[in-house]
Short mmCIF file of C-alpha atoms in Angstrom, two decimals:
data_model
loop_
_atom_site.label_atom_id
_atom_site.label_comp_id
_atom_site.label_asym_id
_atom_site.label_seq_id
_atom_site.Cartn_x
_atom_site.Cartn_y
_atom_site.Cartn_z
CA UNK K 1 -36.89 224.57 -103.10
CA UNK K 2 -35.92 222.58 -106.33
CA UNK K 3 -39.76 222.02 -107.75
CA UNK K 4 -38.17 219.47 -110.47
CA UNK K 5 -37.08 217.29 -107.33
CA UNK K 6 -40.87 217.87 -105.67
CA UNK K 7 -42.16 217.25 -109.11
CA UNK K 8 -40.50 213.83 -109.49
CA UNK K 9 -40.87 212.09 -105.75
CA UNK K 10 -44.39 213.63 -105.77
CA UNK K 11 -45.00 211.09 -108.73
CA UNK K 12 -43.49 208.60 -107.01
CA UNK K 13 -45.60 208.95 -104.08
CA UNK K 14 -48.59 209.13 -105.81
CA UNK K 15 -47.94 206.37 -108.44
CA UNK K 16 -47.09 204.02 -105.32
CA UNK K 17 -50.35 204.89 -103.86
CA UNK K 18 -52.37 204.75 -106.89
CA UNK K 19 -50.63 200.11 -106.59
CA UNK K 20 -52.68 199.74 -103.50
CA UNK K 21 -56.76 200.04 -105.27
CA UNK K 22 -55.13 198.50 -108.64
CA UNK K 23 -54.42 195.17 -106.41
CA UNK K 24 -58.17 195.71 -104.62
CA UNK K 25 -58.90 194.84 -108.43
CA UNK K 26 -56.71 192.28 -108.58
CA UNK K 27 -56.88 190.08 -106.00
CA UNK K 28 -60.29 191.94 -103.85
CA UNK K 29 -57.71 192.44 -100.85
CA UNK K 30 -56.99 195.90 -99.09
CA UNK K 31 -53.10 195.07 -98.72
CA UNK K 32 -51.40 198.91 -97.67
CA UNK K 33 -47.92 197.08 -97.58
CA UNK K 34 -48.63 197.84 -101.45
CA UNK K 35 -46.80 201.69 -100.71
CA UNK K 36 -44.03 199.79 -99.91
CA UNK K 37 -43.24 197.30 -102.44
CA UNK K 38 -41.34 197.36 -105.32
CA UNK K 39 -42.91 195.89 -108.99
CA UNK K 40 -46.61 196.67 -109.90
CA UNK K 41 -48.16 198.98 -112.08
CA UNK K 42 -47.96 201.84 -112.53
CA UNK K 43 -43.92 201.31 -112.18
CA UNK K 44 -43.29 204.14 -109.68
CA UNK K 45 -39.85 203.98 -111.19
CA UNK K 46 -40.55 205.12 -114.60
CA UNK K 47 -43.11 207.41 -113.12
CA UNK K 48 -40.59 209.53 -111.19
CA UNK K 49 -38.28 209.48 -114.30
CA UNK K 50 -40.38 210.48 -116.61
CA UNK K 51 -41.73 212.92 -114.14
CA UNK K 52 -38.42 214.95 -113.96
CA UNK K 53 -37.31 214.82 -117.54
CA UNK K 54 -40.94 216.06 -118.62
CA UNK K 55 -40.93 218.83 -116.35
CA UNK K 56 -37.22 219.61 -117.48
CA UNK K 57 -38.61 220.06 -120.79
CA UNK K 58 -40.92 222.31 -120.14
CA UNK K 59 -38.94 224.46 -118.02
CA UNK K 60 -35.41 224.94 -119.70
CA UNK K 61 -36.89 223.23 -122.69
CA UNK K 62 -35.58 220.13 -124.53
CA UNK K 63 -32.52 220.87 -126.33
CA UNK K 64 -30.85 221.47 -122.99
CA UNK K 65 -28.72 219.42 -121.44
CA UNK K 66 -30.88 218.54 -118.66
CA UNK K 67 -33.87 217.85 -120.76
CA UNK K 68 -30.23 215.01 -122.01
CA UNK K 69 -28.97 213.89 -118.62
CA UNK K 70 -32.97 212.98 -116.78
CA UNK K 71 -33.87 211.21 -119.78
CA UNK K 72 -30.75 208.89 -120.45
CA UNK K 73 -31.39 208.16 -116.78
CA UNK K 74 -34.62 208.29 -116.66
CA UNK K 75 -33.93 205.37 -120.07
CA UNK K 76 -31.15 203.33 -118.13
CA UNK K 77 -33.71 203.34 -114.40
CA UNK K 78 -36.90 202.03 -116.56
CA UNK K 79 -34.46 199.40 -118.76
CA UNK K 80 -32.89 197.65 -114.88
CA UNK K 81 -36.92 198.35 -114.20
CA UNK K 82 -38.14 195.41 -116.70
CA UNK K 83 -35.14 193.77 -117.63
CA UNK K 84 -32.43 193.53 -114.09
CA UNK K 85 -34.31 193.78 -111.99
CA UNK K 86 -37.89 192.01 -112.96
CA UNK K 87 -34.94 188.59 -114.03
CA UNK K 88 -33.52 189.09 -110.73
CA UNK K 89 -37.33 188.35 -109.15
CA UNK K 90 -38.28 185.08 -111.15
CA UNK K 91 -34.43 183.71 -110.19
CA UNK K 92 -36.38 184.02 -106.88
CA UNK K 93 -39.38 182.89 -107.57
CA UNK K 94 -36.83 179.60 -108.93
CA UNK K 95 -34.85 179.10 -105.04
CA UNK K 96 -38.51 179.77 -102.96
CA UNK K 97 -40.04 176.93 -105.30
CA UNK K 98 -36.33 174.78 -104.55
CA UNK K 99 -36.25 173.28 -101.34
CA UNK K 100 -39.54 171.94 -102.38
CA UNK K 101 -38.89 171.06 -105.27
CA UNK K 102 -34.99 169.12 -103.39
CA UNK K 103 -38.07 167.16 -101.54
CA UNK K 104 -40.12 165.37 -103.87
CA UNK K 105 -37.31 164.41 -105.32
CA UNK K 106 -36.38 162.74 -102.48
CA UNK K 107 -39.69 161.01 -102.07
CA UNK K 108 -41.09 163.03 -99.74
CA UNK K 109 -44.79 163.86 -99.78
CA UNK K 110 -46.05 167.42 -100.58
CA UNK K 111 -47.58 168.68 -96.67
CA UNK K 112 -47.86 172.18 -98.23
CA UNK K 113 -45.50 173.22 -95.60
CA UNK K 114 -43.67 175.69 -98.51
CA UNK K 115 -45.96 177.31 -99.27
CA UNK K 116 -47.21 178.38 -96.08
CA UNK K 117 -43.79 179.56 -94.87
CA UNK K 118 -42.97 182.78 -93.68
CA UNK K 119 -39.29 183.39 -94.76
CA UNK K 120 -39.38 183.11 -97.98
CA UNK K 121 -37.82 185.48 -101.20
CA UNK K 122 -39.63 188.71 -102.36
CA UNK K 123 -40.17 187.98 -105.37
CA UNK K 124 -41.65 191.33 -107.13
CA UNK K 125 -39.27 193.28 -107.68
CA UNK K 126 -38.89 194.19 -110.95
CA UNK K 127 -41.59 194.94 -113.62
CA UNK K 128 -43.52 194.61 -117.01
CA UNK K 129 -42.94 196.01 -120.01
CA UNK K 130 -46.82 197.59 -119.76
CA UNK K 131 -46.09 198.88 -116.07
CA UNK K 132 -42.87 201.00 -117.11
CA UNK K 133 -44.86 202.14 -120.42
CA UNK K 134 -47.58 202.64 -117.56
CA UNK K 135 -45.09 204.15 -115.30
CA UNK K 136 -44.04 206.48 -117.86
CA UNK K 137 -47.25 208.19 -118.91
CA UNK K 138 -48.59 209.02 -115.98
CA UNK K 139 -45.37 210.47 -114.98
CA UNK K 140 -45.58 212.80 -118.12
CA UNK K 141 -48.84 213.69 -116.82
CA UNK K 142 -47.37 214.50 -113.51
CA UNK K 143 -44.53 216.27 -115.29
CA UNK K 144 -46.75 218.40 -117.07
CA UNK K 145 -49.19 219.51 -114.28
CA UNK K 146 -46.22 219.78 -112.07
CA UNK K 147 -44.92 222.53 -114.48
CA UNK K 148 -48.04 224.16 -114.73
CA UNK K 149 -48.94 224.21 -110.91
CA UNK K 150 -44.88 226.46 -110.49
CA UNK K 151 -44.80 228.26 -113.76
CA UNK K 152 -44.77 231.73 -112.37
CA UNK K 153 -47.81 233.98 -114.05
#
């Protein structure tokens, strides 16, 4: 049984679950679908890779190749989560608004049809930097807890 993997995957699940009450606080509505959505606070991507790197650092040590690999891949994942994926989300917002803008340019009256449209592209793909940081801090905590729980006495 790979305890580092279990720690990381459990952390990802916990981070996804934490998004539900955070969204409730922000919107006033319970949205259980948030559990399977991307984006939001905290970043489960950051939490997962940071928990793994923390677990490895505590189990094997910082000067090991294992920690180096987990850290470098973790940094790439976090950069991607807040950079490229967030930009993709912002581009998607523009695409979703494009049809409505074209109708306005034609002079058509806005009947708010597009606001109610069911097949819109998913806009929340990436993370804001604070969401990545929140996930990383959560991952450090869960990685340390995972190490303590699996440590042999």
